[in-house]
Amino acid sequence: MSDDESQTRDAGFDEWLDAAEAGEAYYLECANGHGSLPPRRVCPDCGSTELEETALPESGEVATFTVTHVPTPAFEEDAPYATAVVDFGPVRITGQIVGVDLEAIENGLEVEPEITVSETTGERVLSFSPV
Amino acid sequence: MSNVRVAGVGLTSFGNTPERTSRDLFAEASITAFEDSGVPRDDVDALLYGNFMGELSEHQGHHGPLMAEAAGVQAPATRYESACASSGTAVRDAVMRIRNGEDDVLLVGGAERMTNLGTAGATEALAIAADDLWEVRAGVTFPGAYALMAQAYFTEYGGEHEDLAHIAVKNHENALNNDKAQYQSAIEVSDVLEAPQVSSPLGLYDSCPLSDGAAAIVLTSEEYAEEHGLDAPVSITGTGQGGDRMALHDRDHLARSPAAREAGEQAYADAGIDAADVDFAEVHDCFTIAEVLAIESLDLFPVGEGISAARDGRTTADGETPINLSGGLKAKGHPVGATGASQIAEVATLLSGDHPNSEFVESGTTAVAHNAGGTVASATVHVLEVDN
Ligand SMILES: [Zn+2]
């Protein structure tokens, strides 16, 4: 990522990271109860355009995970690191698992959002830590 | 509706040629395809060309006219970008254009130059097939995304790394006679299990290599092939395309590929066949787990049974349904934008009896090519049949 790109915020996404940092993570809920992530104007499940920011459940469960040893250059100094898909019920979210030994990560582990910083780039990273 | 004939195919060697430009790679593949077809360049109505990462690896956009020029074709040209399914998508559109009567002769193919980026650069380039905001920025790599699917598969259906290792061993074995393949070397299960980890549970030998290469195919209408007396015994009789949510976490199921299932069902219905009619298949094994998901999505094996198919000898060259007789992406190589077209070329050659591994499918008449993009947010499936 170039300096210019990193200085320009991605509307919707960076606000979400701000909210998660403040302990106020949310998802978008449509009129029919489908969950999705911003930036978004239309529910990808049903086409509803009535999307409402709804509080994300306080914790979710690791649905699957991997420990990456060969990263992209943006995470060169961070490897090895764990990435997981975490199931919050109405929505699943992908992030890094922190605050626990890599060997101790397992499916079903209960985690909550925690915004961390990449050791390589200093950029914010969507992460999760055990509850 | 016109039948679509595979008049000629051309492949470069796949491998590590960082200094070769994609225009040079595609030119070579196209020369072979034209020679194989007997079709004059002047008769080509259009070029449909697949490429994924040309902006990153060659600082080049607008590939269509560049590649038409490289192939010596004076016709309109369009680039298709659909991640690793780029040229499968180009083939599908070509089939539909010929069937519609819009065109008689199309040059279809793709190329990718990757190794000049190095491992780190190519890893970064491949990752852009995932959702940049919600996956890549959390550190998801392309192998990492398939590792997430592998772990989900093991959890849901069972299986272990050793099952996957047999897929890599099989595909290396199949490539031994394929002189276009990147690896013509046998490996053993222990090599796969002991290789350095890339993203657990996947290691270096679960992963296809970084590859440079190109593929080209000349497709014609049935009428054109007849009028010009072409030797073109293989037809594309079925085409299908499926789509899914971009990010893996938004899939209904983390260990299945509904887009590929949808594409397969469409292609089978289009060709008027069932999965049971498929004699062999080339599938998109960018990682060993991807072959499992592919053969299950194509209904060649029930969900949950694909994992043991290679280990049980059911998909080996002498098995009931040989998979990836070319060596697959794993051993033949995976120049991303060329892969879908190269699968069509391999299947056509296997069916016509001109492939080094044709002996394993001598009685085969019907085969499938499965091409997937990203974590299978895009998929195309084609059915090919040979005249008796
Ligand atoms: Zn909805």
CSV table of C-alpha atoms in Angstrom, one decimal, chain A residues 1 10 12-14 16 35-40 44-45 63-75 81-85 91-96 106-107 124-126, chain B residues 119-121 123-124 127 131-141 143-145 147-153 155 197-202 245 247-254:
chain,number,residue,atom,x,y,z
A,1,MET,CA,0.0,0.0,0.0
A,10,ASP,CA,-11.9,4.1,3.3
A,12,GLY,CA,-17.4,2.8,6.0
A,13,PHE,CA,-14.5,0.5,6.7
A,14,ASP,CA,-12.4,2.8,8.8
A,16,TRP,CA,-16.1,0.4,11.6
A,35,GLY,CA,-26.3,-9.4,8.5
A,36,SER,CA,-23.5,-7.8,6.5
A,37,LEU,CA,-20.5,-5.5,6.8
A,38,PRO,CA,-19.9,-2.0,5.5
A,39,PRO,CA,-19.5,-0.1,3.3
A,40,ARG,CA,-22.8,-1.3,1.9
A,44,PRO,CA,-26.5,-8.9,-0.6
A,45,ASP,CA,-29.0,-11.6,0.6
A,63,ALA,CA,-15.4,-21.2,13.0
A,64,THR,CA,-12.1,-22.0,11.2
A,65,PHE,CA,-8.5,-20.8,11.5
A,66,THR,CA,-5.0,-21.0,10.0
A,67,VAL,CA,-1.5,-20.1,11.0
A,68,THR,CA,0.2,-18.3,8.2
A,69,HIS,CA,4.0,-18.6,7.8
A,70,VAL,CA,4.3,-17.1,4.3
A,71,PRO,CA,2.7,-13.7,4.4
A,72,THR,CA,2.3,-10.9,2.0
A,73,PRO,CA,4.9,-8.1,2.3
A,74,ALA,CA,2.4,-6.1,4.4
A,75,PHE,CA,2.7,-8.7,7.2
A,81,TYR,CA,0.2,-15.2,12.8
A,82,ALA,CA,-3.2,-16.8,13.1
A,83,THR,CA,-6.2,-15.7,11.0
A,84,ALA,CA,-9.7,-17.0,11.7
A,85,VAL,CA,-13.3,-16.7,10.5
A,91,VAL,CA,-22.5,-12.2,10.5
A,92,ARG,CA,-19.1,-13.8,10.2
A,93,ILE,CA,-15.9,-11.7,10.3
A,94,THR,CA,-12.3,-12.5,9.3
A,95,GLY,CA,-9.5,-11.3,11.6
A,96,GLN,CA,-6.3,-12.2,13.3
A,106,GLU,CA,-9.2,-24.1,18.3
A,107,ASN,CA,-12.6,-24.1,16.7
A,124,ARG,CA,-4.6,-1.1,12.0
A,125,VAL,CA,-5.6,-4.8,11.8
A,126,LEU,CA,-8.9,-6.3,12.6
B,119,THR,CA,7.5,-15.0,-3.9
B,120,ALA,CA,6.5,-12.1,-1.7
B,121,GLY,CA,5.3,-9.9,-4.6
B,123,THR,CA,1.8,-13.6,-2.8
B,124,GLU,CA,0.7,-10.0,-2.6
B,127,ALA,CA,-4.2,-11.9,-2.5
B,131,ASP,CA,-11.7,-8.8,-0.4
B,132,ASP,CA,-9.1,-6.2,0.3
B,133,LEU,CA,-10.9,-4.5,3.2
B,134,TRP,CA,-12.2,-7.4,5.1
B,135,GLU,CA,-9.8,-10.2,4.2
B,136,VAL,CA,-6.4,-9.0,2.9
B,137,ARG,CA,-6.0,-6.3,5.5
B,138,ALA,CA,-6.5,-8.9,8.2
B,139,GLY,CA,-3.5,-10.8,6.7
B,140,VAL,CA,-5.4,-13.3,4.6
B,141,THR,CA,-3.2,-14.7,1.8
B,143,PRO,CA,-3.0,-20.1,0.6
B,144,GLY,CA,-4.3,-18.8,3.9
B,145,ALA,CA,-7.9,-18.6,2.5
B,147,ALA,CA,-6.2,-23.3,4.5
B,148,LEU,CA,-9.3,-21.8,6.3
B,149,MET,CA,-11.4,-24.0,4.0
B,150,ALA,CA,-9.2,-27.1,4.6
B,151,GLN,CA,-9.5,-26.7,8.3
B,152,ALA,CA,-13.3,-26.2,8.1
B,153,TYR,CA,-13.5,-29.3,5.9
B,155,THR,CA,-13.7,-30.3,11.1
B,197,GLN,CA,4.2,-24.9,6.3
B,198,VAL,CA,2.7,-22.1,4.3
B,199,SER,CA,-0.6,-21.7,6.1
B,200,SER,CA,-1.6,-24.6,8.4
B,201,PRO,CA,-2.6,-27.2,7.6
B,202,LEU,CA,-1.3,-26.5,4.0
B,245,ARG,CA,-20.1,-13.9,-2.2
B,247,ALA,CA,-15.3,-13.1,1.0
B,248,LEU,CA,-15.1,-16.6,2.3
B,249,HIS,CA,-16.7,-15.6,5.6
B,250,ASP,CA,-19.9,-14.7,3.7
B,251,ARG,CA,-20.3,-18.2,2.2
B,252,ASP,CA,-23.2,-20.3,3.5
B,253,HIS,CA,-20.7,-23.1,4.1
B,254,LEU,CA,-17.0,-22.7,4.7
